[in-house]
């Protein structure tokens, strides 16, 4: 559920106050949660990839094709998870991406400006009706 304008303003004020009071702490908190999550996901995918290699080799040794196929599929899935997790991880000091998906800077600016215009129109209508 999206935040209301008042809640967004209050959150921005709290963020500014945190940056003003302790900028080092605020910078440390900036994207560490997402970065830690994606790093852990990549590590799990690498471990799964190694398990897939082990299954592939075990299937070859035991001459059971289905075990080798399962091992290959595990390797493929884990490789995809590792690559997507690595690409989504924010760099240190970088703002995490918006939850809407990966967007280029220009698209993000354009989307924000469009939303700002819509919000301004909505606010103007509410102000006109209230007077």
GROMACS .gro file of C-alpha atoms in nm:
model
  131
    1UNK     CA    1   0.000   0.000   0.000
    2UNK     CA    2   0.155   0.335  -0.103
    3UNK     CA    3   0.219   0.605   0.152
    4UNK     CA    4   0.005   0.916   0.159
    5UNK     CA    5   0.162   1.254   0.080
    6UNK     CA    6   0.169   1.345   0.448
    7UNK     CA    7   0.341   1.019   0.540
    8UNK     CA    8   0.594   1.065   0.258
    9UNK     CA    9   0.673   1.419   0.378
   10UNK     CA   10   0.716   1.297   0.735
   11UNK     CA   11   0.944   1.015   0.620
   12UNK     CA   12   1.154   1.259   0.416
   13UNK     CA   13   1.181   1.492   0.718
   14UNK     CA   14   1.294   1.204   0.937
   15UNK     CA   15   1.554   1.101   0.676
   16UNK     CA   16   1.686   1.457   0.653
   17UNK     CA   17   1.704   1.480   1.030
   18UNK     CA   18   1.893   1.151   1.046
   19UNK     CA   19   2.141   1.270   0.781
   20UNK     CA   20   2.187   1.599   0.966
   21UNK     CA   21   2.231   1.432   1.304
   22UNK     CA   22   2.454   1.138   1.207
   23UNK     CA   23   2.549   1.126   0.838
   24UNK     CA   24   2.790   0.835   0.882
   25UNK     CA   25   2.521   0.615   1.039
   26UNK     CA   26   2.264   0.719   0.776
   27UNK     CA   27   2.504   0.631   0.495
   28UNK     CA   28   2.574   0.293   0.654
   29UNK     CA   29   2.201   0.214   0.666
   30UNK     CA   30   2.129   0.337   0.315
   31UNK     CA   31   2.131   0.012   0.117
   32UNK     CA   32   2.287  -0.247   0.342
   33UNK     CA   33   1.974  -0.460   0.387
   34UNK     CA   34   1.917  -0.517   0.017
   35UNK     CA   35   2.288  -0.558  -0.049
   36UNK     CA   36   2.317  -0.824   0.223
   37UNK     CA   37   2.009  -1.006   0.094
   38UNK     CA   38   2.133  -1.018  -0.266
   39UNK     CA   39   2.481  -1.122  -0.159
   40UNK     CA   40   2.335  -1.409   0.045
   41UNK     CA   41   2.117  -1.508  -0.251
   42UNK     CA   42   2.419  -1.518  -0.482
   43UNK     CA   43   2.613  -1.732  -0.234
   44UNK     CA   44   2.322  -1.975  -0.207
   45UNK     CA   45   2.301  -1.994  -0.585
   46UNK     CA   46   2.673  -2.073  -0.609
   47UNK     CA   47   2.633  -2.348  -0.348
   48UNK     CA   48   2.336  -2.485  -0.542
   49UNK     CA   49   2.543  -2.478  -0.861
   50UNK     CA   50   2.809  -2.690  -0.690
   51UNK     CA   51   2.539  -2.933  -0.575
   52UNK     CA   52   2.418  -2.950  -0.936
   53UNK     CA   53   2.771  -3.038  -1.053
   54UNK     CA   54   2.785  -3.311  -0.789
   55UNK     CA   55   2.449  -3.450  -0.907
   56UNK     CA   56   2.563  -3.438  -1.268
   57UNK     CA   57   2.881  -3.631  -1.187
   58UNK     CA   58   2.695  -3.878  -0.964
   59UNK     CA   59   2.451  -3.949  -1.246
   60UNK     CA   60   2.736  -4.010  -1.486
   61UNK     CA   61   2.913  -4.245  -1.244
   62UNK     CA   62   2.597  -4.440  -1.157
   63UNK     CA   63   2.487  -4.441  -1.523
   64UNK     CA   64   2.146  -4.299  -1.437
   65UNK     CA   65   2.061  -4.029  -1.687
   66UNK     CA   66   1.777  -3.875  -1.487
   67UNK     CA   67   2.015  -3.784  -1.200
   68UNK     CA   68   2.245  -3.610  -1.448
   69UNK     CA   69   1.951  -3.423  -1.601
   70UNK     CA   70   1.834  -3.309  -1.258
   71UNK     CA   71   2.189  -3.196  -1.179
   72UNK     CA   72   2.207  -2.999  -1.501
   73UNK     CA   73   1.870  -2.832  -1.434
   74UNK     CA   74   1.981  -2.742  -1.080
   75UNK     CA   75   2.301  -2.592  -1.224
   76UNK     CA   76   2.107  -2.394  -1.484
   77UNK     CA   77   1.855  -2.259  -1.232
   78UNK     CA   78   2.123  -2.160  -0.984
   79UNK     CA   79   2.328  -1.990  -1.255
   80UNK     CA   80   2.026  -1.781  -1.351
   81UNK     CA   81   1.961  -1.690  -0.986
   82UNK     CA   82   2.324  -1.593  -0.931
   83UNK     CA   83   2.338  -1.371  -1.238
   84UNK     CA   84   2.007  -1.196  -1.169
   85UNK     CA   85   2.095  -1.152  -0.802
   86UNK     CA   86   2.434  -1.008  -0.891
   87UNK     CA   87   2.284  -0.758  -1.136
   88UNK     CA   88   2.018  -0.642  -0.891
   89UNK     CA   89   2.264  -0.583  -0.605
   90UNK     CA   90   2.318  -0.211  -0.544
   91UNK     CA   91   2.677  -0.090  -0.541
   92UNK     CA   92   2.811   0.055  -0.214
   93UNK     CA   93   2.690   0.413  -0.180
   94UNK     CA   94   2.425   0.366  -0.450
   95UNK     CA   95   2.054   0.402  -0.385
   96UNK     CA   96   1.863   0.073  -0.417
   97UNK     CA   97   1.645   0.037  -0.723
   98UNK     CA   98   1.277   0.116  -0.710
   99UNK     CA   99   1.050  -0.183  -0.651
  100UNK     CA  100   0.880  -0.127  -0.985
  101UNK     CA  101   1.170  -0.294  -1.163
  102UNK     CA  102   1.496  -0.198  -1.324
  103UNK     CA  103   1.457   0.133  -1.505
  104UNK     CA  104   1.710   0.358  -1.667
  105UNK     CA  105   1.779   0.695  -1.511
  106UNK     CA  106   1.590   0.880  -1.783
  107UNK     CA  107   1.281   0.661  -1.745
  108UNK     CA  108   1.293   0.702  -1.367
  109UNK     CA  109   1.312   1.080  -1.397
  110UNK     CA  110   1.036   1.085  -1.655
  111UNK     CA  111   0.815   0.861  -1.442
  112UNK     CA  112   0.876   1.073  -1.132
  113UNK     CA  113   0.804   1.397  -1.314
  114UNK     CA  114   0.483   1.251  -1.455
  115UNK     CA  115   0.378   1.138  -1.107
  116UNK     CA  116   0.471   1.482  -0.969
  117UNK     CA  117   0.250   1.650  -1.230
  118UNK     CA  118  -0.040   1.417  -1.151
  119UNK     CA  119   0.002   1.479  -0.778
  120UNK     CA  120   0.016   1.856  -0.834
  121UNK     CA  121  -0.304   1.846  -1.041
  122UNK     CA  122  -0.475   1.636  -0.777
  123UNK     CA  123  -0.364   1.875  -0.503
  124UNK     CA  124  -0.486   2.176  -0.705
  125UNK     CA  125  -0.828   2.015  -0.755
  126UNK     CA  126  -0.857   1.937  -0.385
  127UNK     CA  127  -0.757   2.292  -0.297
  128UNK     CA  128  -1.008   2.439  -0.545
  129UNK     CA  129  -1.289   2.222  -0.411
  130UNK     CA  130  -1.199   2.305  -0.053
  131UNK     CA  131  -1.219   2.683  -0.104
   0.00000   0.00000   0.00000
